[in-house]
mmCIF file of C-alpha atoms in Angstrom:
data_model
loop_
_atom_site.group_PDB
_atom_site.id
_atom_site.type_symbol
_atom_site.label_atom_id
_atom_site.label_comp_id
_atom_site.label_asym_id
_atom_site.label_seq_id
_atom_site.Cartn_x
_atom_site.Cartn_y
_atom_site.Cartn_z
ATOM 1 C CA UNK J 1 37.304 28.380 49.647
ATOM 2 C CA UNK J 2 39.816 29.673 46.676
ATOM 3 C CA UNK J 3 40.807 28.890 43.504
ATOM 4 C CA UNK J 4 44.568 29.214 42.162
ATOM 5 C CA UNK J 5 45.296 30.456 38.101
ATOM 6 C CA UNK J 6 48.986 28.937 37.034
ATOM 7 C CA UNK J 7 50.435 31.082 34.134
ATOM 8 C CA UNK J 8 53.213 30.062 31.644
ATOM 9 C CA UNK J 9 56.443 32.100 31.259
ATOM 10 C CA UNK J 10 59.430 31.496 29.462
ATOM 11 C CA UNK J 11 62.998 31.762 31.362
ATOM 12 C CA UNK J 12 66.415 32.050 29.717
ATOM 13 C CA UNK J 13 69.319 30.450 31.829
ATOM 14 C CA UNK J 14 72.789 31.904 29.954
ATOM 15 C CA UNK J 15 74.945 31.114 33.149
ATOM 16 C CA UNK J 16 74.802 27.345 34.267
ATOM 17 C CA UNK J 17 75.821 24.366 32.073
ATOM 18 C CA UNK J 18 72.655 24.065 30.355
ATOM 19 C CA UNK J 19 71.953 27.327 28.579
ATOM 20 C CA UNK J 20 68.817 27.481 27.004
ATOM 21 C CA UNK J 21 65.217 28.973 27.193
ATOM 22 C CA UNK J 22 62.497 27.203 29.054
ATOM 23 C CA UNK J 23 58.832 27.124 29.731
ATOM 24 C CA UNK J 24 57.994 27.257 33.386
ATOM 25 C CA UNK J 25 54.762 27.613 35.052
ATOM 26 C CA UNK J 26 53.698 29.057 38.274
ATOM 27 C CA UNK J 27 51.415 30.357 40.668
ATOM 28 C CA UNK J 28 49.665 33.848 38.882
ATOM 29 C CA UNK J 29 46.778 34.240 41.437
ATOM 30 C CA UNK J 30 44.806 33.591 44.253
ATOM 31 C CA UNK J 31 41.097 33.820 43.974
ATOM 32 C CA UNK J 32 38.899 34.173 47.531
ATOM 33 C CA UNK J 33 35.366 34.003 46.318
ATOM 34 C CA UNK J 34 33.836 32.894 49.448
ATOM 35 C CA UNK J 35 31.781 35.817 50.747
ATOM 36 C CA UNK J 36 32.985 37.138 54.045
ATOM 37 C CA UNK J 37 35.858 34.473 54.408
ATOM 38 C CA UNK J 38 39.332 34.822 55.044
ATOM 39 C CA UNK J 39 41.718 32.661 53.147
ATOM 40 C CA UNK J 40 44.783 31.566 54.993
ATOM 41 C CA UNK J 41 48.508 32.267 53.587
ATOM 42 C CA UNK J 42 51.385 31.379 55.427
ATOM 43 C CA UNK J 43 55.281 31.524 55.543
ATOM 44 C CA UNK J 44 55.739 27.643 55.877
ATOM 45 C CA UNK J 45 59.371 28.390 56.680
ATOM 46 C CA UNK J 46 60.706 27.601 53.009
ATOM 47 C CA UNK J 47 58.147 29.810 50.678
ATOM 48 C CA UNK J 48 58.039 33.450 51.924
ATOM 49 C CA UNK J 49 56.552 35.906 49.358
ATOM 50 C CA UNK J 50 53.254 35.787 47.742
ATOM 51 C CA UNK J 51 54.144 37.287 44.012
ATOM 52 C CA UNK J 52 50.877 36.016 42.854
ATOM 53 C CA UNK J 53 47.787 38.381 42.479
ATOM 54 C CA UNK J 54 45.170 38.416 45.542
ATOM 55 C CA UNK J 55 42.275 39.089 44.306
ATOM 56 C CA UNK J 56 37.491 38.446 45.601
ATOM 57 C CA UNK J 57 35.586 37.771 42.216
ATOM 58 C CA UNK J 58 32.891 35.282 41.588
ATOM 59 C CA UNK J 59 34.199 31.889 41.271
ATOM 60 C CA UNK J 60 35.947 30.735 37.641
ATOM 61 C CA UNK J 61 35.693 34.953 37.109
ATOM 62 C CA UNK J 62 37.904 37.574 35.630
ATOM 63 C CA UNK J 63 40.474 39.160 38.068
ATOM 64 C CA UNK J 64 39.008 42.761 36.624
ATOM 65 C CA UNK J 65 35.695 42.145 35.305
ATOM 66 C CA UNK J 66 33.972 39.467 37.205
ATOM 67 C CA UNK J 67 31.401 40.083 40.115
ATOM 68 C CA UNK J 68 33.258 41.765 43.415
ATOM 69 C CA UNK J 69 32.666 39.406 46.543
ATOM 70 C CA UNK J 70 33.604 40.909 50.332
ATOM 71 C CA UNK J 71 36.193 38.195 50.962
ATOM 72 C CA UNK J 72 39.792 38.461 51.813
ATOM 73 C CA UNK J 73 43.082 37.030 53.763
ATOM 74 C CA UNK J 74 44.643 35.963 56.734
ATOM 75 C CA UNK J 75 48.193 36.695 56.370
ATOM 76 C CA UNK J 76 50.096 34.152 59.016
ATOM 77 C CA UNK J 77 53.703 35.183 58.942
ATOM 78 C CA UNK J 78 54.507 32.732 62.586
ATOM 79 C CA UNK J 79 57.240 30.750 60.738
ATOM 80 C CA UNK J 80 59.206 33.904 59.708
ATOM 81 C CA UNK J 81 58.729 37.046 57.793
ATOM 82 C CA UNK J 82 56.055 37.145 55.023
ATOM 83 C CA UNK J 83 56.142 39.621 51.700
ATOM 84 C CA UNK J 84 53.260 40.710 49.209
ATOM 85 C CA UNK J 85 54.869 42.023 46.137
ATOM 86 C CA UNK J 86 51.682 42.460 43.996
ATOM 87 C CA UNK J 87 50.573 45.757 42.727
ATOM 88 C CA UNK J 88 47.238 44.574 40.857
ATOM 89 C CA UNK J 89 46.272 43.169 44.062
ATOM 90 C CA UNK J 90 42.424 43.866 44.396
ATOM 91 C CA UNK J 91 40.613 41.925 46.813
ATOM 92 C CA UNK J 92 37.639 43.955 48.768
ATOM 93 C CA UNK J 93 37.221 42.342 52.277
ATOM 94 C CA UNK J 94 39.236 41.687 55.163
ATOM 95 C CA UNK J 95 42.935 41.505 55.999
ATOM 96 C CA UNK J 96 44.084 39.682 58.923
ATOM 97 C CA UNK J 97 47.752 39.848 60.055
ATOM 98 C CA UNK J 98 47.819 37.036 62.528
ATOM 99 C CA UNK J 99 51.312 36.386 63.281
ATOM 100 C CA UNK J 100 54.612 37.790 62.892
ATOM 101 C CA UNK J 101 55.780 40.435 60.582
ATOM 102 C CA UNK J 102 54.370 41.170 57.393
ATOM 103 C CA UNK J 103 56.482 42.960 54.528
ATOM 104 C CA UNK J 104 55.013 44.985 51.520
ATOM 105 C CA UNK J 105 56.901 43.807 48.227
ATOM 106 C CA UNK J 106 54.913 46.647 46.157
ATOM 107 C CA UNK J 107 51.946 49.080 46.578
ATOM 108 C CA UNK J 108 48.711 48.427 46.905
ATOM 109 C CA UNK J 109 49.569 45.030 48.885
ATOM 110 C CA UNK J 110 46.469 44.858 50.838
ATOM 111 C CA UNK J 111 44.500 45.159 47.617
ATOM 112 C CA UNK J 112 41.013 47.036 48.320
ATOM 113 C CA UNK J 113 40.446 45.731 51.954
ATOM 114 C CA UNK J 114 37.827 46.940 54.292
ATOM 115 C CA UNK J 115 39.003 46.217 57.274
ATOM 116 C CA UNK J 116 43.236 45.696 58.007
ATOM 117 C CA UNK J 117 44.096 44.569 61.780
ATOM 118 C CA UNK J 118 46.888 43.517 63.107
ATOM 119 C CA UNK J 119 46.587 40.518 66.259
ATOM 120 C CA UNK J 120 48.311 41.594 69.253
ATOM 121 C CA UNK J 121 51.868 41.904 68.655
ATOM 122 C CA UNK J 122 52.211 41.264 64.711
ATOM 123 C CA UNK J 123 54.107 43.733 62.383
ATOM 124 C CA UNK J 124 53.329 45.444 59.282
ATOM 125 C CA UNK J 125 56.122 46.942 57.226
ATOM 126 C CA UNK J 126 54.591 48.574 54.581
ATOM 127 C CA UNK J 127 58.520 49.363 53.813
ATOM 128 C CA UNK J 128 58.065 52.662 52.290
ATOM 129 C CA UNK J 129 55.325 51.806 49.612
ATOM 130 C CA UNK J 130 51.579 53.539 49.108
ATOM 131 C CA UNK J 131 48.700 52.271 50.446
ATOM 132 C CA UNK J 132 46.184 55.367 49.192
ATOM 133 C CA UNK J 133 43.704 56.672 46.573
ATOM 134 C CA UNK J 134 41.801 53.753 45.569
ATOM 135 C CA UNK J 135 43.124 51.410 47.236
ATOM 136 C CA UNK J 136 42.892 53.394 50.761
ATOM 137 C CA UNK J 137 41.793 50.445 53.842
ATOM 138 C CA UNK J 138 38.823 51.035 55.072
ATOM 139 C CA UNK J 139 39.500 50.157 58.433
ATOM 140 C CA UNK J 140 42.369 50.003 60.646
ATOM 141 C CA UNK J 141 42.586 47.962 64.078
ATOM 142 C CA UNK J 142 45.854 47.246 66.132
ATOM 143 C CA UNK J 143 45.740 45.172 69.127
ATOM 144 C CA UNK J 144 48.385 45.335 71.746
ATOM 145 C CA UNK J 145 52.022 45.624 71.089
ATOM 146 C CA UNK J 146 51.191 45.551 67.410
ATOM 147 C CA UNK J 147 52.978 47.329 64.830
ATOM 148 C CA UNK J 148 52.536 49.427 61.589
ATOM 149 C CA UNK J 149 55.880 50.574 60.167
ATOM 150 C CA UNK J 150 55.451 53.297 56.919
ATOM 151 C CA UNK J 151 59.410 53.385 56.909
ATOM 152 C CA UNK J 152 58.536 56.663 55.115
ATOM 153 C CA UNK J 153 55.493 55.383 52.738
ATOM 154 C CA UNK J 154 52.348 56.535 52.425
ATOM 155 C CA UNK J 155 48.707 54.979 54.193
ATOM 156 C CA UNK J 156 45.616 56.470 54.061
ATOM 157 C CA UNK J 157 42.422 54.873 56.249
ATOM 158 C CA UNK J 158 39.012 55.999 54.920
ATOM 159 C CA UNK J 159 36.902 54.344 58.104
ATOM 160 C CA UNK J 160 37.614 54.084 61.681
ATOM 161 C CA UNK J 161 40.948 53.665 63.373
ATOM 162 C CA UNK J 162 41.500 51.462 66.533
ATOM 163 C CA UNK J 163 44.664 51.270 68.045
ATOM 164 C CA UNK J 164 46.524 50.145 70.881
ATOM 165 C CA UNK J 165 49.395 49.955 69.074
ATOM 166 C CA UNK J 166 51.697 52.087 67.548
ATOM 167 C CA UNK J 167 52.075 53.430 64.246
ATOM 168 C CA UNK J 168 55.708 54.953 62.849
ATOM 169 C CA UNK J 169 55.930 57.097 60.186
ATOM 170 C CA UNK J 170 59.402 56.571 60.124
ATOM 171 C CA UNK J 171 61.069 59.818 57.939
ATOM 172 C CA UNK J 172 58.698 61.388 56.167
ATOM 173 C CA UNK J 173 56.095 59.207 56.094
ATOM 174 C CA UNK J 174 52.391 60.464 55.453
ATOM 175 C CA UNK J 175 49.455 58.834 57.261
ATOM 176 C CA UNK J 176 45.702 60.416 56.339
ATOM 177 C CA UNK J 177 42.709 59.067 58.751
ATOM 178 C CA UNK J 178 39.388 59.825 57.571
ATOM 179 C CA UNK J 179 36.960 58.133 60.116
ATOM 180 C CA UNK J 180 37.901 59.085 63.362
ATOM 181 C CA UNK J 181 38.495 56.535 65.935
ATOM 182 C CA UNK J 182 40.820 55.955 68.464
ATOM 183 C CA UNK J 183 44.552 55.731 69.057
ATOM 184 C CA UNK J 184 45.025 54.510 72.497
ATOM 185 C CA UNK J 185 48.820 54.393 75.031
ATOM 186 C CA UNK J 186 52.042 56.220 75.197
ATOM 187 C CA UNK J 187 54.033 56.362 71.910
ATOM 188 C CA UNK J 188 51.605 55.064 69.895
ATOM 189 C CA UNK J 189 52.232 57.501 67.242
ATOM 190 C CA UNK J 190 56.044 57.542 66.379
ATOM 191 C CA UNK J 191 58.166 59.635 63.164
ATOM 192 C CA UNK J 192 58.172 62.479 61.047
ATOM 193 C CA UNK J 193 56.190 63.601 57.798
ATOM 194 C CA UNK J 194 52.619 64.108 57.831
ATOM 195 C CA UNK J 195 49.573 63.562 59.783
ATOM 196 C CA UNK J 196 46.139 65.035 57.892
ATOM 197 C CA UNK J 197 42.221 64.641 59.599
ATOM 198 C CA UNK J 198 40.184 64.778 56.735
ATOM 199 C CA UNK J 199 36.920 63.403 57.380
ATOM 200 C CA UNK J 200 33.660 64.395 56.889
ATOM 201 C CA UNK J 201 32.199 66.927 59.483
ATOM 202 C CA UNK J 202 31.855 65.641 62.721
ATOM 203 C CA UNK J 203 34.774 63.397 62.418
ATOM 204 C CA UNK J 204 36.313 62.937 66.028
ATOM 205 C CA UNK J 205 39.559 61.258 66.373
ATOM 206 C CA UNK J 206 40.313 60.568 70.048
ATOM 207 C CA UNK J 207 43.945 60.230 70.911
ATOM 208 C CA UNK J 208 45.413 59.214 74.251
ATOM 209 C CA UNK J 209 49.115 59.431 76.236
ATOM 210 C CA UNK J 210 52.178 61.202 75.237
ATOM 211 C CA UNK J 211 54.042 61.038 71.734
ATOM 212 C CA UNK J 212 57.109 62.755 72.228
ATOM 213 C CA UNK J 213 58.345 60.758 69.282
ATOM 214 C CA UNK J 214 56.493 62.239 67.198
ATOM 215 C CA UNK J 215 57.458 65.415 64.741
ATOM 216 C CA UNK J 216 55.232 65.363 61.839
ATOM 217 C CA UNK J 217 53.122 67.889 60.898
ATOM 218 C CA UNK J 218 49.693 67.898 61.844
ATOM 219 C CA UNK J 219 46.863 69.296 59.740
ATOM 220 C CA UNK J 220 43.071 68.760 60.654
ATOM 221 C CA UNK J 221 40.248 69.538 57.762
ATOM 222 C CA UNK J 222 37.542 71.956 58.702
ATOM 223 C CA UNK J 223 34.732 70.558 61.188
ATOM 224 C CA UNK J 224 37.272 67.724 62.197
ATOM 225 C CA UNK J 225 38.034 67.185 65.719
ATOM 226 C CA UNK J 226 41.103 65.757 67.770
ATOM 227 C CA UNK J 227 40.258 65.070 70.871
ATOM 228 C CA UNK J 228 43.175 64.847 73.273
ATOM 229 C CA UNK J 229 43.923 64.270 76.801
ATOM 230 C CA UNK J 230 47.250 65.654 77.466
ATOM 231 C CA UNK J 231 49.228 68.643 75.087
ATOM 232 C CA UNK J 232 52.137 66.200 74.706
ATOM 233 C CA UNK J 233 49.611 63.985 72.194
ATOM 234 C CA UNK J 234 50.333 65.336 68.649
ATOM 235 C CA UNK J 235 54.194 65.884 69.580
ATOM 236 C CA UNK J 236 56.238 68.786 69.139
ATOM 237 C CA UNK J 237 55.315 69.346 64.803
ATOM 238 C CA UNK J 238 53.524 72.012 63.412
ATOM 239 C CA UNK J 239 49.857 71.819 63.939
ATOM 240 C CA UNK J 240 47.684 73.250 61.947
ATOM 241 C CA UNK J 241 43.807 73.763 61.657
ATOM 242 C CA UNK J 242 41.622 75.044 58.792
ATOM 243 C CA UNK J 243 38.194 74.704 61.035
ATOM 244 C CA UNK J 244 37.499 72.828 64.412
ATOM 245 C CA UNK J 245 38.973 72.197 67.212
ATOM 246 C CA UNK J 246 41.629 70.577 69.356
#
């Protein structure tokens, strides 16, 4: 269950026949504060961008100062192509994408989520915005056939990756894993820009088949480990290590 805030704004119309300035309301935010629940937004084939803020506090709560719950969204983008343009988004559980293509409007779209995957065959364009720093996922799953597009932007995953997807950097896009994982089929990993391994010690990121796709650099934090089963893997970039091992 979630609760909606509607904000007043004032608009100025100087073009039609009836200049003026009105007062408008709208949709200003989305509240999940259901504990572990997903709340359902869709592209109903008319409506499709979420502008509002996406945010898990306690119920009738400030969007910055109320209690954090572990809730978050199940983005359903089946009818056609669904955007979230909100920066201050801030929710802290899961996001489902479970259908179609989903389109970043701004950074930080996926607010604080745990856990991101992507059903088999969905899309994520994060169309060349950051998803980093504090508001890094925590976990990334793709099922099969599924996409996540940087188009050039930056993502950084601080818990485990599972893939049987593929993820493009697109040019110069930068993609930091921090829990180790696994990236599973042939050109899964796709683009240039960067690639950096920077989990804790003992971090093991096993990837499998041939990326010949891929160009971007490759760097791999001390006491990291990429464990590969072919040389064709990591692509034809730059590889380098400051500790352990390939």
């Amino acid at each position: 269950v979630a609760e909606a805030y509607y904000d007043y704004s004032l608009t100025v119309d100087s073009t039609s026949s009836n200049k003026g300035i009105y007062l408008t309301s709208g949709l200003s935010r989305i509240n999940n504060y259901t504990l572990n629940s997903l709340y359902k937004l869709a592209n109903d084939g008319v409506n499709n961008t979420m502008s509002a803020r996406l945010t898990s506090t306690a119920k009738g709560t400030d969007a910055d100062t109320g209690t954090t719950v572990t809730a978050g969204f199940d983005f359903d983008a089946t009818l056609g192509a669904l955007t979230i343009s909100n920066a201050a988004n801030n929710y802290r559980g899961k996001t489902l994408v479970s259908g179609g293509t989903v389109q970043y409007g701004d950074s930080n779209a996926f607010g604080k989520s745990n856990l991101v995957e992507l059903a088999a065959g969905t899309v994520v364009d994060v169309n060349g915005y950051t998803q980093t720093g504090a508001n890094a996922v925590g976990g990334l799953i793709l099922g099969n056939g599924a996409s996540l597009l940087l188009k050039g932007g930056k993502y950084e995953v601080t818990g485990a990756v599972n893939s049987t997807g593929a993820i493009h950097l697109g040019l110069n896009g930068e993609l930091t894993l921090s829990g180790g994982g696994s990236i599973t089929g042939t050109g899964t990993l796709i683009g240039s820009g960067s690639i950096k391994l920077n989990g804790a010690p003992g971090t093991t990121l096993t990837i499998s088949g041939a990326n010949t796709g891929l160009t971007a650099a490759i760097t791999i934090d001390a006491d990291n480990t990429a464990s590969l089963d072919n040389f064709k893997v990591l692509g034809t970039g730059n590889i380098s290590q400051s500790g352990l091992h390939i």
